[in-house]
Short mmCIF file of C-alpha atoms in Angstrom, two decimals:
data_model
loop_
_atom_site.label_atom_id
_atom_site.label_comp_id
_atom_site.label_asym_id
_atom_site.label_seq_id
_atom_site.Cartn_x
_atom_site.Cartn_y
_atom_site.Cartn_z
CA MET E 22 109.18 89.70 124.24
CA ASP E 23 106.08 91.45 122.85
CA HIS E 24 107.14 94.48 120.92
CA TRP E 25 106.04 96.42 117.90
CA ASN E 26 102.71 94.25 117.89
CA LEU E 27 104.72 91.10 117.44
CA SER E 28 104.41 88.03 119.88
CA GLY E 29 107.45 86.20 120.96
CA TRP E 30 107.05 83.37 118.45
CA GLN E 31 106.85 85.79 115.65
CA TRP E 32 109.99 87.41 116.79
CA LEU E 33 111.56 84.07 116.40
CA PHE E 34 110.76 83.89 112.89
CA VAL E 35 111.88 87.31 112.19
CA ILE E 36 115.29 86.78 113.86
CA GLU E 37 115.93 83.43 112.01
CA GLY E 38 114.73 84.83 108.60
CA LEU E 39 116.98 87.86 109.20
CA ALA E 40 120.00 85.77 109.89
CA SER E 41 119.49 83.77 106.89
CA SER E 42 119.12 86.96 104.64
CA LEU E 43 122.23 88.43 106.09
CA VAL E 44 124.16 85.22 105.22
CA GLY E 45 122.63 85.10 101.85
CA VAL E 46 123.67 88.71 101.01
CA SER E 47 127.08 88.14 102.45
CA VAL E 48 127.78 85.24 100.17
CA TRP E 49 127.39 87.48 97.22
CA PHE E 50 130.31 89.68 98.34
CA LEU E 51 132.54 87.15 100.32
CA MET E 52 132.39 83.79 98.02
CA PRO E 53 135.20 83.91 95.56
CA ASP E 54 133.99 83.64 91.82
CA TYR E 55 136.83 81.39 90.39
CA PRO E 56 139.23 78.98 91.97
CA HIS E 57 142.33 81.08 91.53
CA SER E 58 140.85 83.94 93.78
CA VAL E 59 140.70 81.94 96.90
CA SER E 60 143.39 82.09 99.45
CA TRP E 61 142.71 78.85 101.03
CA LEU E 62 143.93 76.63 98.29
CA THR E 63 147.40 75.90 97.32
CA PRO E 64 148.62 76.43 93.70
CA ASP E 65 148.37 72.64 92.99
CA GLU E 66 144.83 72.52 94.49
CA LYS E 67 143.81 75.38 92.35
CA MET E 68 145.18 73.50 89.20
CA MET E 69 143.46 70.32 90.21
CA VAL E 70 139.99 72.25 90.58
CA MET E 71 140.42 73.96 87.20
CA ASN E 72 141.29 70.62 85.39
CA ARG E 73 138.29 69.00 86.94
CA LEU E 74 136.12 71.91 85.44
CA LYS E 75 137.88 71.52 82.03
CA ASP E 76 137.15 67.58 82.32
CA ASP E 77 133.43 68.42 83.23
CA HIS E 78 133.00 70.82 80.29
CA ALA E 79 134.62 68.26 77.93
CA ALA E 80 132.26 65.71 79.16
CA GLY E 81 129.36 67.91 78.33
CA THR E 82 130.41 68.95 74.77
CA SER E 83 129.39 67.06 71.70
CA SER E 84 132.80 66.57 70.28
CA SER E 85 136.48 66.59 71.06
CA SER E 86 137.04 69.78 68.91
CA ASP E 87 134.31 71.75 70.97
CA ALA E 88 136.03 70.65 74.07
CA ASN E 89 139.49 71.79 73.00
CA ALA E 90 138.20 74.91 71.48
CA SER E 91 136.40 75.74 74.84
CA SER E 92 139.17 74.66 77.24
CA VAL E 93 139.93 78.46 77.88
CA ASN E 94 136.35 79.21 78.55
CA VAL E 95 135.30 76.36 80.78
CA ALA E 96 133.87 78.76 83.60
CA VAL E 97 130.94 79.91 81.18
CA LYS E 98 129.78 76.45 80.21
CA ALA E 99 126.01 76.68 79.24
CA ILE E 100 123.60 74.48 80.89
CA SER E 101 122.52 71.70 78.66
CA TRP E 102 118.76 71.21 79.10
CA ARG E 103 119.07 67.66 77.63
CA GLU E 104 121.36 66.83 80.62
CA VAL E 105 118.85 68.45 82.99
CA ARG E 106 116.04 66.25 81.69
CA ASP E 107 118.23 63.19 81.60
CA THR E 108 119.36 63.77 85.17
CA MET E 109 115.82 64.17 86.33
CA LEU E 110 114.76 60.98 84.66
CA ASP E 111 117.88 59.01 85.81
CA LYS E 112 116.92 55.90 87.71
CA ARG E 113 119.67 56.48 90.22
CA VAL E 114 118.46 60.08 90.85
CA LEU E 115 114.84 58.82 91.29
CA THR E 116 115.85 55.97 93.69
CA MET E 117 118.04 58.32 95.85
CA SER E 118 115.16 60.86 95.87
CA GLY E 119 112.85 58.13 97.24
CA LEU E 120 115.40 56.95 99.77
CA PHE E 121 116.04 60.41 101.01
CA PHE E 122 112.30 60.90 101.42
CA VAL E 123 112.12 57.67 103.55
CA MET E 124 115.24 58.86 105.64
CA LEU E 125 113.88 62.43 106.29
CA ASN E 126 110.54 61.02 107.53
CA CYS E 127 112.45 59.47 110.35
CA ALA E 128 114.70 62.65 110.82
CA TYR E 129 111.64 64.96 111.09
CA ILE E 130 109.90 62.47 113.24
CA GLN E 131 112.58 62.69 115.90
CA SER E 132 113.33 66.38 115.21
CA PHE E 133 109.66 67.48 116.00
CA PHE E 134 108.57 64.80 118.42
CA MET E 135 111.58 63.93 120.45
CA PRO E 136 110.57 66.15 123.41
CA ALA E 137 107.04 64.69 123.31
CA VAL E 138 108.51 61.16 123.38
CA VAL E 139 110.54 61.94 126.29
CA LYS E 140 107.53 63.56 128.00
CA GLU E 141 105.50 60.31 127.53
CA MET E 142 108.29 58.43 129.29
CA LEU E 143 108.29 60.80 132.23
CA ASP E 144 105.05 62.54 132.28
CA ASP E 145 107.01 65.67 133.39
CA PRO E 146 107.35 68.55 130.93
CA VAL E 147 110.42 70.17 132.81
CA TRP E 148 112.43 66.98 133.00
CA ALA E 149 111.44 66.14 129.50
CA ASN E 150 112.95 69.46 128.05
CA LEU E 151 116.11 68.97 130.20
CA LEU E 152 116.67 65.45 129.07
CA THR E 153 116.27 66.45 125.54
CA ALA E 154 119.50 68.21 125.30
CA PRO E 155 121.84 65.30 126.10
CA ILE E 156 120.16 63.31 123.22
CA TYR E 157 121.11 65.87 120.71
CA SER E 158 124.46 66.06 122.07
CA VAL E 159 125.12 62.54 121.47
CA ALA E 160 123.63 62.76 118.11
CA ILE E 161 126.00 65.53 117.02
CA VAL E 162 128.94 63.38 117.90
CA ALA E 163 127.52 60.39 116.07
CA SER E 164 126.86 62.58 112.92
CA LEU E 165 130.42 63.85 112.94
CA SER E 166 131.96 60.53 113.55
CA ASN E 167 129.94 58.84 110.86
CA SER E 168 130.88 61.49 108.39
CA ILE E 169 134.62 61.25 109.15
CA ILE E 170 134.58 57.52 108.72
CA ALA E 171 132.67 57.68 105.44
CA ASP E 172 134.95 60.44 104.14
CA ARG E 173 138.15 58.57 105.04
CA THR E 174 137.10 55.06 104.01
CA GLY E 175 135.00 56.00 100.98
CA LYS E 176 132.26 53.41 101.98
CA TYR E 177 129.44 55.92 102.24
CA HIS E 178 126.75 53.32 101.55
CA TRP E 179 127.90 51.20 104.38
CA CYS E 180 127.96 54.19 106.75
CA VAL E 181 124.43 55.12 105.70
CA ALA E 182 123.11 51.53 105.96
CA GLY E 183 124.80 51.02 109.29
CA ALA E 184 123.05 54.14 110.65
CA CYS E 185 119.73 53.22 109.35
CA THR E 186 120.05 49.85 110.92
CA ILE E 187 120.83 51.36 114.35
CA GLY E 188 117.75 53.74 113.75
CA MET E 189 115.65 50.63 112.90
CA ILE E 190 116.57 48.80 116.13
CA SER E 191 116.10 51.95 118.26
CA TYR E 192 112.80 52.88 116.76
CA LEU E 193 111.28 49.54 116.97
CA ALA E 194 112.63 49.06 120.49
CA LEU E 195 111.24 52.39 121.68
CA ALA E 196 107.98 51.84 120.13
CA TYR E 197 107.63 48.40 121.97
CA ALA E 198 108.96 49.84 125.21
CA LEU E 199 107.44 53.22 125.27
CA THR E 200 104.68 52.37 127.87
CA GLY E 201 106.72 49.91 129.72
CA SER E 202 110.10 48.85 130.49
CA SER E 203 112.69 50.78 132.41
CA PHE E 204 113.27 54.50 131.90
CA ILE E 205 117.07 53.89 131.12
CA PHE E 206 116.18 51.43 128.37
CA LYS E 207 113.73 53.86 126.58
CA TYR E 208 116.14 56.76 126.95
CA ALA E 209 119.09 54.81 125.39
CA ALA E 210 116.76 53.80 122.59
CA THR E 211 115.86 57.46 122.08
CA ILE E 212 119.39 58.44 121.94
CA GLY E 213 119.97 55.64 119.42
CA ALA E 214 117.07 56.80 117.19
CA ALA E 215 118.21 60.48 117.23
CA SER E 216 121.80 59.73 116.64
CA ALA E 217 120.98 57.31 113.81
CA SER E 218 118.72 59.98 112.03
CA TYR E 219 121.37 62.54 112.32
CA ALA E 220 124.18 60.36 111.38
CA THR E 221 122.62 59.10 108.14
CA ILE E 222 122.17 62.39 106.27
CA PRO E 223 125.74 63.61 105.85
CA PRO E 224 127.24 60.65 104.24
CA TYR E 225 124.26 59.91 102.13
CA LEU E 226 124.42 63.44 100.74
CA ALA E 227 127.97 63.16 99.92
CA TRP E 228 127.34 59.67 98.32
CA PHE E 229 124.68 60.75 95.92
CA THR E 230 126.75 63.98 95.07
CA LEU E 231 129.74 61.84 94.24
CA ASN E 232 127.79 59.71 91.86
CA LEU E 233 126.44 62.67 89.80
CA ARG E 234 129.43 63.22 87.25
CA THR E 235 129.01 66.70 85.79
CA SER E 236 128.32 69.97 87.38
CA THR E 237 124.84 70.29 85.76
CA ALA E 238 123.92 66.73 86.79
CA SER E 239 125.26 67.44 90.32
CA ALA E 240 123.27 70.64 90.62
CA VAL E 241 119.95 69.33 89.18
CA GLY E 242 120.22 65.88 90.81
CA THR E 243 120.97 67.52 94.32
CA ALA E 244 118.25 69.93 94.03
CA MET E 245 115.72 67.22 93.02
CA ILE E 246 116.82 64.68 95.59
CA VAL E 247 116.64 67.19 98.43
CA SER E 248 113.36 68.64 97.34
CA ILE E 249 111.67 65.21 97.01
CA GLY E 250 113.31 64.16 100.37
CA ASN E 251 111.98 67.18 102.25
CA VAL E 252 108.48 66.15 101.72
CA GLY E 253 109.19 63.88 104.58
CA GLY E 254 109.15 66.89 106.60
CA PHE E 255 105.30 67.01 106.14
CA VAL E 256 104.75 63.34 106.05
CA GLY E 257 106.75 62.36 109.06
CA PRO E 258 105.09 64.69 111.73
CA GLN E 259 101.63 63.56 110.33
CA ILE E 260 102.53 59.99 110.98
CA MET E 261 103.20 60.93 114.60
CA SER E 262 100.13 63.16 114.86
CA PHE E 263 97.88 60.36 113.52
CA SER E 264 99.42 57.81 115.94
CA GLU E 265 98.62 60.14 118.92
CA LYS E 266 95.25 60.99 117.73
CA TRP E 267 93.97 57.47 116.80
CA TYR E 268 95.74 55.40 119.44
CA GLY E 269 96.51 57.92 122.14
CA THR E 270 100.26 57.13 122.01
CA LEU E 271 103.33 57.88 119.79
CA GLY E 272 104.46 54.41 120.01
CA TYR E 273 102.76 53.38 116.55
CA GLY E 274 104.36 56.21 114.70
CA LEU E 275 107.67 55.11 116.26
CA GLY E 276 107.00 51.66 114.85
CA VAL E 277 106.41 53.01 111.51
CA ALA E 278 109.72 55.02 111.66
CA GLY E 279 111.35 51.68 112.44
CA VAL E 280 109.79 50.06 109.29
CA LEU E 281 110.88 53.07 107.22
CA GLU E 282 114.51 52.68 108.48
CA PHE E 283 114.48 49.09 107.50
CA LEU E 284 113.15 50.11 104.01
CA ALA E 285 116.06 52.53 103.71
CA VAL E 286 118.62 49.81 104.75
CA ILE E 287 117.38 47.70 101.89
CA GLY E 288 117.15 50.38 99.37
CA VAL E 289 120.71 51.67 100.05
CA LEU E 290 122.24 48.05 99.89
CA LEU E 291 120.26 47.43 96.79
CA LEU E 292 121.44 50.58 95.07
CA ALA E 293 124.96 49.89 95.96
CA TRP E 294 124.61 46.40 94.45
CA TRP E 295 123.18 47.77 91.29
CA GLN E 296 126.04 50.30 90.93
CA GLY E 297 128.49 47.46 91.58
CA ASP E 298 129.80 49.12 94.77
CA LEU E 299 128.33 46.55 97.33
CA GLY E 300 131.82 45.12 98.17
CA GLY E 301 132.97 48.21 99.96
CA ARG E 302 134.90 49.88 97.27
CA LYS E 303 134.80 53.76 97.03
CA SER E 304 131.80 55.15 95.24
CA LYS E 305 131.84 55.18 91.60
CA GLY E 306 131.91 59.04 91.61
CA TYR E 307 134.85 59.01 94.30
CA GLU E 308 136.82 56.72 92.02
CA GLN E 309 136.34 59.00 89.01
CA ILE E 310 137.21 62.04 90.78
CA VAL E 311 139.80 61.02 93.27
CA ASP E 312 141.45 57.69 92.27
CA HIS E 313 141.43 58.53 88.53
CA GLU E 314 142.41 62.35 88.83
CA PRO E 315 143.64 63.40 85.37
CA GLU E 316 147.23 64.76 85.06
CA MET E 317 147.22 68.28 86.23
CA GLU E 318 148.04 70.84 83.47
CA GLU E 319 148.98 74.45 84.00
CA PRO E 320 145.64 76.31 83.75
CA SER E 321 145.04 79.31 81.64
CA TRP E 322 144.00 82.04 84.30
CA LYS E 323 142.65 84.03 81.40
CA ALA E 324 139.39 81.81 81.57
CA TYR E 325 138.97 82.88 85.09
CA GLY E 326 139.45 86.59 85.07
CA THR E 327 142.58 88.47 85.95
CA ALA E 328 145.02 86.60 88.41
#
């Protein structure tokens, strides 16, 4: 595939970048600007969304008179830089950023090094690549299942902690048995590690988003948490590289991943306890938004453009 003075691996980046660029441009034209202009919401759902926007705006204004005066203009709420600063310094946001960093270390470890781990079991590159596909197939099912359970029960922290616990056991078992034990045992541990890494992220993203009350806090907090977490994309692979370079095996790196999963379990449960949510109730944000949904009012479409 060497054309136009580009190698095959360079074309891979070009194609992936082009696809992302096309999606980005299409969003500008295809994504609706306002709730009333979408076709996939019922009238009641449109009213519910705009009442949430009104409630969000009222929470960010300095007085009730400001909120009432701006109730017809909630779509153009200015960003409060004080709220940006408070969000970035919020202890929950900082804690969740650290936890996401820990989780993504494990996710990137399995993402970049899973074929190498399987190869170390078999010492056959062809079979290593072939046997990697079933691992990710099971991981996709685990991720979707955990996401559905978390969404239907509202017990996001338990779903995250449960997935991290499975990941901890799987990584530690794999690290211990990588150079010994039966292939079936090691392959099962590999599936468990990959599935746990994938299944952890969706409910965790939903959990911290639901706990950020206003739109500004949600935007700033999400950006900060994801940005800090993605530093794990550098640290995680380095852990595995050092393990292979210094000790001649990936086992020590997998052991570190198991320890990181343990820290994630402890951190998630402590955070839930700190928020008074350890007993299995729905998350604080979920209760505010869903269980205590304000009485819907007929919205003013003028605030959102022409109906």
